[in-house]
Coordinates of C-alpha atoms and ligand atoms in Angstrom, one line a residue:
M1 CA -2.9 37.8 4.4
E2 CA -4.4 37.8 7.9
D3 CA -1.8 37.5 10.6
N4 CA -1.8 34.1 12.4
K5 CA -4.8 32.7 10.5
V6 CA -4.5 28.9 10.3
Y7 CA -5.3 27.4 6.9
R8 CA -6.0 23.7 6.9
A9 CA -7.1 20.7 4.9
S10 CA -7.6 17.0 5.8
T11 CA -7.7 13.8 4.0
F12 CA -8.1 10.1 4.5
A13 CA -5.8 7.9 2.3
P14 CA -5.9 4.1 1.7
V15 CA -3.4 1.3 1.9
N16 CA -2.6 -0.6 -1.2
I17 CA -1.3 -4.2 -1.5
A18 CA 0.5 -5.1 -4.6
V19 CA -0.3 -8.2 -6.7
I20 CA 2.6 -7.5 -9.0
K21 CA 5.4 -6.3 -6.7
Y22 CA 7.7 -3.3 -6.8
W23 CA 11.1 -4.5 -5.7
G24 CA 14.2 -2.7 -6.9
K25 CA 15.1 0.9 -7.9
R26 CA 17.0 2.2 -10.8
D27 CA 17.3 5.6 -9.0
T28 CA 17.3 5.6 -5.2
K29 CA 16.9 9.3 -4.8
L30 CA 13.8 9.6 -6.9
N31 CA 12.4 6.2 -6.1
L32 CA 12.4 5.1 -9.7
P33 CA 11.6 1.4 -9.9
T34 CA 13.3 -1.2 -12.1
N35 CA 9.9 -2.8 -12.9
S36 CA 6.2 -1.7 -13.1
S37 CA 3.8 -2.9 -10.5
L38 CA 0.1 -3.2 -9.8
S39 CA -1.9 -3.1 -6.7
V40 CA -5.4 -3.3 -5.2
T41 CA -6.4 -0.3 -3.1
L42 CA -8.0 -1.5 0.2
S43 CA -11.1 0.1 1.8
Q44 CA -10.5 3.0 4.0
D45 CA -13.4 1.8 6.2
D46 CA -10.8 -0.7 7.6
L47 CA -7.3 0.6 7.1
R48 CA -6.4 4.2 6.5
T49 CA -4.2 7.2 7.3
H50 CA -5.9 10.4 8.4
T51 CA -3.8 13.5 7.8
T52 CA -4.4 17.2 8.5
A53 CA -2.0 19.7 6.8
S54 CA -2.1 23.3 8.1
C55 CA -0.1 26.4 7.6
S56 CA 0.1 29.7 9.3
A57 CA 2.4 32.7 9.8
S58 CA 2.3 31.8 13.5
F59 CA 4.1 28.5 12.9
A60 CA 7.9 28.7 13.5
S61 CA 9.0 25.7 11.4
D62 CA 7.6 22.8 9.4
T63 CA 6.6 19.9 11.7
L64 CA 5.2 16.4 11.3
T65 CA 3.5 14.4 14.0
L66 CA 2.6 10.7 13.5
N67 CA 0.3 9.0 16.0
G68 CA 1.1 11.7 18.5
Q69 CA 4.9 11.4 18.1
P70 CA 7.0 14.2 16.5
Q71 CA 8.8 12.9 13.4
D72 CA 11.9 14.0 11.6
I73 CA 10.6 16.1 8.8
S74 CA 14.1 16.8 7.4
T75 CA 14.4 13.4 5.6
P76 CA 15.2 13.9 1.9
R77 CA 12.0 12.0 0.9
T78 CA 9.6 14.2 2.9
Q79 CA 11.5 17.3 1.9
A80 CA 11.2 16.3 -1.8
C81 CA 7.4 16.1 -1.4
L82 CA 7.2 19.4 0.4
R83 CA 9.5 21.2 -2.1
E84 CA 7.4 20.0 -5.1
L85 CA 4.1 20.9 -3.6
R86 CA 5.3 24.4 -2.5
S87 CA 6.6 25.0 -5.9
L88 CA 3.3 24.1 -7.5
R89 CA 1.5 26.5 -5.1
K90 CA 4.1 29.2 -5.8
D91 CA 3.3 28.9 -9.5
L92 CA -0.4 29.5 -8.8
E93 CA 0.4 32.5 -6.6
S94 CA 2.7 34.0 -9.2
K95 CA -0.2 33.8 -11.8
N96 CA -2.9 35.1 -9.5
S97 CA -1.9 37.9 -7.1
S98 CA -5.2 37.6 -5.1
L99 CA -4.1 34.2 -3.8
S100 CA -2.7 34.1 -0.2
Q101 CA 1.0 33.4 -0.2
L102 CA 0.6 30.0 1.5
S103 CA 3.8 28.7 -0.1
S104 CA 5.9 30.9 2.1
L105 CA 4.3 29.7 5.4
Q106 CA 5.5 26.9 7.6
L107 CA 3.5 23.7 7.5
K108 CA 2.2 21.7 10.5
I109 CA 1.3 18.1 9.4
V110 CA -0.5 15.8 11.8
S111 CA -1.2 12.2 10.9
E112 CA -2.8 9.1 12.4
N113 CA -2.6 5.6 11.0
N114 CA -5.3 3.3 12.3
F115 CA -3.0 0.2 11.9
P116 CA 0.6 -0.7 13.0
T117 CA 3.3 1.5 11.5
A118 CA 6.2 -0.2 9.7
A119 CA 4.9 -3.7 10.2
G120 CA 4.6 -4.4 6.5
L121 CA 1.1 -3.1 6.3
A122 CA 2.0 -0.5 3.8
S123 CA 1.9 2.4 6.2
S124 CA 4.4 4.4 4.2
A125 CA 2.2 4.1 1.2
A126 CA -1.0 5.4 2.9
G127 CA 1.2 7.9 4.9
F128 CA 2.8 9.6 2.0
A129 CA -0.3 9.5 -0.2
A130 CA -2.2 11.3 2.7
L131 CA 0.6 13.8 3.2
V132 CA 0.7 14.8 -0.5
R133 CA -3.1 14.8 -1.0
S134 CA -3.7 16.9 2.2
I135 CA -1.1 19.5 1.2
A136 CA -2.4 19.6 -2.4
N137 CA -5.9 20.3 -0.9
L138 CA -4.5 22.9 1.4
Y139 CA -2.9 24.6 -1.5
A140 CA -5.9 24.1 -3.7
L141 CA -3.7 22.7 -6.4
P142 CA -5.5 21.7 -9.6
A143 CA -3.1 18.7 -9.9
S144 CA -4.5 15.4 -11.0
P145 CA -4.0 12.2 -9.0
T146 CA -1.5 11.2 -11.7
E147 CA 0.6 14.3 -11.1
L148 CA 0.3 13.9 -7.3
S149 CA 1.4 10.2 -7.7
R150 CA 4.7 11.5 -9.2
I151 CA 5.3 13.5 -6.0
A152 CA 4.1 10.8 -3.6
R153 CA 6.5 8.3 -5.3
Q154 CA 9.4 10.4 -4.0
G155 CA 8.2 9.9 -0.4
S156 CA 7.8 6.1 -0.8
G157 CA 7.6 4.3 -4.1
S158 CA 4.4 2.3 -3.3
A159 CA 2.7 5.6 -2.1
C160 CA 2.1 6.6 -5.7
R161 CA -0.5 3.8 -6.1
S162 CA -2.5 5.0 -3.1
L163 CA -3.6 8.2 -4.9
F164 CA -6.1 6.1 -6.8
G165 CA -8.8 3.7 -5.7
G166 CA -9.5 0.3 -7.2
Y167 CA -6.9 -1.5 -9.3
V168 CA -3.8 0.6 -9.9
G169 CA -0.7 0.3 -12.0
W170 CA 2.6 2.1 -11.6
N171 CA 4.5 2.5 -14.8
H172 CA 8.3 2.2 -14.2
G173 CA 8.9 4.8 -16.9
S174 CA 12.2 5.6 -18.6
A175 CA 12.8 9.3 -18.1
A176 CA 15.8 10.1 -15.9
D177 CA 13.8 12.8 -14.1
G178 CA 11.0 10.4 -13.2
S179 CA 8.4 12.4 -15.1
D180 CA 6.8 9.2 -16.6
S181 CA 7.1 7.0 -13.5
I182 CA 3.5 7.6 -12.4
A183 CA 0.5 5.7 -11.2
Y184 CA -2.6 5.1 -13.4
E185 CA -6.0 3.6 -12.8
V186 CA -6.3 0.1 -14.4
A187 CA -10.0 -0.1 -13.3
P188 CA -12.0 1.7 -10.6
A189 CA -13.2 -0.2 -7.5
D190 CA -16.7 -0.5 -8.8
H191 CA -15.5 -2.4 -11.9
W192 CA -14.8 -5.4 -9.7
S193 CA -16.3 -4.4 -6.3
D194 CA -16.7 -7.9 -4.9
M195 CA -12.9 -8.4 -4.4
R196 CA -12.3 -9.0 -0.7
A197 CA -9.2 -9.5 1.4
V198 CA -8.5 -11.1 4.7
I199 CA -5.2 -10.0 6.3
L200 CA -3.6 -12.4 8.7
V201 CA -1.4 -10.2 10.9
A202 CA 1.5 -12.4 11.9
S203 CA 3.5 -9.8 13.7
A204 CA 3.0 -6.2 14.6
E205 CA 6.7 -5.8 15.2
K206 CA 8.9 -3.5 13.2
K207 CA 10.7 -5.5 10.6
D208 CA 14.5 -6.2 10.5
V209 CA 15.3 -5.2 6.9
S210 CA 13.3 -2.2 5.5
S211 CA 11.9 -2.4 2.0
T212 CA 14.3 0.4 1.0
A213 CA 17.4 -1.4 2.1
G214 CA 16.2 -4.9 1.2
M215 CA 15.4 -4.0 -2.4
Q216 CA 18.7 -2.4 -3.1
A217 CA 20.5 -5.4 -1.6
T218 CA 18.5 -7.6 -4.0
V219 CA 19.4 -5.3 -7.0
G220 CA 23.1 -5.5 -6.1
T221 CA 23.4 -9.2 -5.5
S222 CA 20.5 -11.4 -6.8
A223 CA 21.1 -13.2 -10.1
L224 CA 17.4 -14.0 -10.4
F225 CA 16.4 -10.3 -10.1
K226 CA 17.4 -9.4 -13.6
A227 CA 15.1 -11.9 -15.2
R228 CA 12.3 -10.8 -12.9
A229 CA 12.7 -7.1 -13.8
E230 CA 13.3 -7.6 -17.5
T231 CA 11.1 -10.5 -18.6
I232 CA 8.8 -11.9 -15.9
V233 CA 7.2 -8.7 -14.6
P234 CA 6.6 -7.0 -18.0
Q235 CA 4.7 -10.2 -19.2
R236 CA 2.7 -10.5 -15.9
M237 CA 1.7 -6.8 -16.0
E238 CA -0.1 -7.4 -19.3
E239 CA -1.7 -10.6 -18.1
M240 CA -2.8 -9.0 -14.8
E241 CA -4.4 -6.0 -16.5
E242 CA -6.3 -8.4 -18.7
A243 CA -7.4 -10.6 -15.8
I244 CA -8.7 -7.5 -14.1
R245 CA -10.4 -6.2 -17.2
K246 CA -12.1 -9.6 -17.7
K247 CA -12.7 -10.1 -13.9
D248 CA -11.0 -13.5 -14.3
F249 CA -10.3 -14.4 -10.6
A250 CA -8.4 -17.7 -11.4
A251 CA -6.0 -15.8 -13.6
F252 CA -5.7 -12.9 -11.1
A253 CA -5.0 -15.4 -8.3
S254 CA -2.5 -17.4 -10.1
L255 CA -0.5 -14.3 -11.1
T256 CA -0.8 -12.8 -7.6
M257 CA 0.6 -16.0 -5.9
R258 CA 3.3 -16.6 -8.5
D259 CA 4.5 -13.0 -8.3
S260 CA 4.6 -13.0 -4.5
N261 CA 6.7 -16.2 -4.7
S262 CA 9.0 -14.7 -7.3
F263 CA 9.6 -11.6 -5.2
H264 CA 10.4 -13.6 -2.1
A265 CA 12.6 -15.9 -4.2
T266 CA 14.7 -12.9 -5.2
C267 CA 14.9 -12.0 -1.5
L268 CA 16.2 -15.4 -0.7
D269 CA 18.6 -15.1 -3.6
T270 CA 20.0 -11.9 -2.1
D271 CA 23.4 -12.1 -0.4
P272 CA 23.1 -12.3 2.5
P273 CA 19.6 -13.7 2.1
I274 CA 16.6 -11.8 3.3
F275 CA 13.7 -13.7 4.9
Y276 CA 10.4 -11.8 5.1
M277 CA 8.2 -14.8 5.2
N278 CA 8.4 -17.1 8.3
D279 CA 6.9 -20.4 9.4
T280 CA 3.5 -18.7 10.0
S281 CA 3.6 -17.2 6.5
R282 CA 4.3 -20.6 5.0
A283 CA 1.5 -22.2 7.0
A284 CA -0.8 -19.5 5.5
V285 CA 0.3 -20.6 2.0
R286 CA -0.5 -24.2 2.8
V287 CA -3.9 -23.4 4.1
C288 CA -4.7 -21.3 1.0
Q289 CA -3.6 -24.3 -1.2
A290 CA -5.9 -26.6 0.9
I291 CA -8.8 -24.2 0.5
N292 CA -8.4 -24.1 -3.3
E293 CA -8.0 -27.9 -3.4
T294 CA -11.2 -28.4 -1.3
A295 CA -13.1 -26.0 -3.5
G296 CA -11.9 -27.7 -6.7
R297 CA -11.0 -24.3 -8.2
T298 CA -9.0 -21.2 -7.3
V299 CA -11.0 -19.3 -4.7
C300 CA -8.2 -17.5 -2.9
A301 CA -4.8 -16.0 -3.6
Y302 CA -2.1 -15.2 -1.0
T303 CA 0.5 -12.4 -1.3
F304 CA 3.2 -11.3 1.1
D305 CA 5.0 -7.9 1.2
A306 CA 8.2 -7.2 3.1
G307 CA 7.0 -8.9 6.2
P308 CA 5.3 -12.1 7.4
N309 CA 1.7 -11.0 7.2
A310 CA -0.5 -12.8 4.6
V311 CA -3.0 -10.9 2.5
V312 CA -5.5 -13.3 1.0
Y313 CA -7.7 -12.1 -1.8
Y314 CA -11.0 -13.8 -2.6
L315 CA -14.4 -12.9 -4.1
A316 CA -17.5 -12.2 -2.0
A317 CA -19.3 -15.2 -3.3
D318 CA -16.5 -17.4 -1.9
E319 CA -16.5 -15.8 1.5
A320 CA -17.6 -19.0 3.4
A321 CA -14.9 -21.1 1.7
V322 CA -12.1 -18.6 2.3
A323 CA -12.8 -16.3 5.2
G324 CA -15.0 -19.0 6.7
T325 CA -12.1 -21.5 6.8
F326 CA -9.8 -18.8 8.4
R327 CA -12.6 -18.1 10.9
G328 CA -12.8 -21.8 11.7
I329 CA -9.0 -21.8 12.4
L330 CA -8.5 -18.3 13.9
G331 CA -12.0 -17.6 15.2
E332 CA -10.7 -16.7 18.7
K333 CA -8.4 -13.9 17.4
T334 CA -9.2 -10.2 17.3
G335 CA -10.9 -9.0 14.1
W336 CA -14.0 -11.2 13.8
E337 CA -16.1 -9.0 16.0
G338 CA -18.6 -6.6 14.4
S339 CA -21.2 -7.2 11.8
R340 CA -18.9 -8.1 9.0
G341 CA -16.9 -10.7 10.8
E342 CA -19.9 -12.3 12.5
K343 CA -21.6 -12.7 9.2
V344 CA -18.7 -14.9 7.9
E345 CA -20.0 -18.5 8.0
K346 CA -17.5 -20.9 9.5
A347 CA -16.5 -23.4 6.8
G348 CA -16.5 -27.2 7.5
Q349 CA -13.4 -29.3 8.3
V350 CA -10.0 -28.3 7.1
P351 CA -8.2 -31.3 5.6
E352 CA -6.3 -33.4 8.2
N353 CA -3.1 -33.4 6.2
I354 CA -2.6 -29.7 7.0
A355 CA -3.2 -30.0 10.8
G356 CA 0.4 -28.9 11.4
S357 CA 0.0 -25.8 9.4
V358 CA -3.3 -25.0 11.1
E359 CA -1.5 -25.2 14.5
T360 CA 1.3 -23.0 13.3
L361 CA -1.2 -20.5 12.1
Q362 CA -3.1 -20.5 15.4
K363 CA 0.2 -19.9 17.2
G364 CA 1.6 -17.2 14.9
I365 CA -1.3 -15.0 14.0
S366 CA -2.3 -12.3 16.4
R367 CA -5.3 -10.7 14.6
V368 CA -7.2 -10.7 11.3
I369 CA -8.4 -7.7 9.3
L370 CA -11.4 -8.2 7.0
T371 CA -11.4 -5.7 4.1
G372 CA -11.9 -5.4 0.4
V373 CA -11.2 -3.2 -2.6
G374 CA -11.9 0.5 -2.0
D375 CA -11.8 4.0 -3.4
G376 CA -9.0 6.6 -3.5
P377 CA -8.2 9.4 -1.0
R378 CA -11.2 11.2 0.5
Q379 CA -11.2 14.8 1.6
T380 CA -12.7 15.3 5.1
E381 CA -13.7 18.2 7.3
E382 CA -12.5 16.2 10.4
H383 CA -9.3 18.0 11.3
L384 CA -6.6 16.6 13.6
C385 CA -5.3 20.0 14.6
Ligands
ATP1 N1 0.9 8.7 8.3 C1 2.2 8.9 7.9 N2 2.6 10.1 7.5 C2 3.9 10.3 7.1 N3 4.8 9.3 7.1 C3 4.4 8.0 7.4 C4 3.1 7.8 7.8 N4 3.0 6.5 8.1 C5 4.2 5.9 7.9 N5 5.1 6.9 7.5 C6 6.5 6.7 7.2 O1 6.7 5.4 6.7 C7 7.6 4.6 7.5 C8 7.3 3.2 7.5 O2 7.6 2.7 6.2 P1 8.1 1.2 5.9 O3 8.3 1.1 4.5 O4 9.3 0.9 6.9 O5 7.0 0.3 6.5 P2 5.6 -0.1 5.8 O6 5.2 0.9 4.8 O7 4.6 -0.4 6.9 O8 5.9 -1.5 5.1 P3 6.0 -1.9 3.5 O9 6.0 -0.6 2.7 O10 7.2 -2.7 3.4 O11 4.7 -2.7 3.3 C9 7.5 5.3 8.9 O12 8.7 5.1 9.6 C10 7.3 6.7 8.5 O13 8.5 7.4 8.2
DP6_2 C1 7.1 -5.3 -1.0 C2 6.5 -4.0 -1.4 O1 5.5 -3.7 -0.5 C3 7.6 -3.0 -1.4 C4 7.2 -1.6 -1.1 O2 8.3 -0.8 -1.0 P1 8.2 0.7 -0.4 O3 7.3 1.5 -1.3 O4 7.9 0.8 1.0 O5 9.7 1.2 -0.7 P2 10.4 2.6 -0.8 O6 10.1 3.2 -2.2 O7 11.8 2.4 -0.6 O8 9.7 3.5 0.3 C5 5.9 -4.2 -2.8 C6 4.9 -3.2 -3.3 O9 4.2 -2.5 -2.5 O10 4.8 -3.2 -4.6

């Protein structure tokens, strides 16, 4: 091996927003969930993590830098990912002596998120998916996205779904070692490519209760949680997969909204209660209901993660009715500039009976992000170091 040679590989990885939520672990060390979940991968043209993984005999220790700030790389979750990836590389090296011994070199990982970190915009999902994918590329691992999803899950549960594009399931699995708790493609992005999303960013602040802490408080104290994990979600997973296969937006939307509500109900049922949605979030729910009522059919579906931001899914054909209404209300906010936002036709009047919600939304939303379903991680020659 050449002394001091720097080996590197870079990737972009997407954010995913669940429509059937992961909430609760049966094993906190391995991030094994109590229920399966399903998400839509969002386009990396709008939201993405960019990560470069490099290794060299000249590096003194493993390091991780996120948005220019050194991060603690010694956390058990990051260490679990690095250990698994190094071990796969070591296996390759032991079978082929002509391979450079990269598994014994220190890693330098540099990453940038083009959206607020830890604001409920699934930064840990894109972040760990990018970390795992970039190191797998650096090590030239023949591992499939499914195998890498098993590793990324140990970084952050929802990260396993960001190894795939399109519509992605995560099977809760039953093996104690987590070998069957992996992500799978329900349908690629081009199966239902006209799925769009407008994200209403309510707050770019760091949240009070992390997903990790919040979900275990729910597991420990919520009486509703058991029914959700054992009965409600298994049934919804089947219905959601069918809705996606048939491209049935009304069914997709109804399941998405009900599952978001069910997840937030278990948060409220936690002792002490956890509030991720706020007045702004509830105003977004009312506006979505009004949009659907005005259209006379279901044209949009809201969902909320562990934070107040609304993600509103809709189909391209209903852009004027959905994004157009939000443009009418939030047209002054950041996010409408550029060809995509400017193309959104402002819809007509919003019903008078939701004037209060409209005002709350105007006060509480700082920016919007227009996006849609997208593909999985992309290798790139643009290196960050
Ligand atoms: N690009 C990245 N590379 C490595 N780790 C990252 C990256 N981006 C985020 N993370 C890790 O994820 C953490 C944020 O995760 P957290 O679950 O708190 O928020 P979130 O993912 O934005 O929200 P949520 O998952 O609830 O939607 C960061 O503190 C950091 O440790
Ligand atoms: C509400 C959610 O976004 C929760 C995501 O939780 P994380 O994947 O961030 O949790 P950890 O596994 O502890 O890292 C729902 C979802 O994405 O399915």
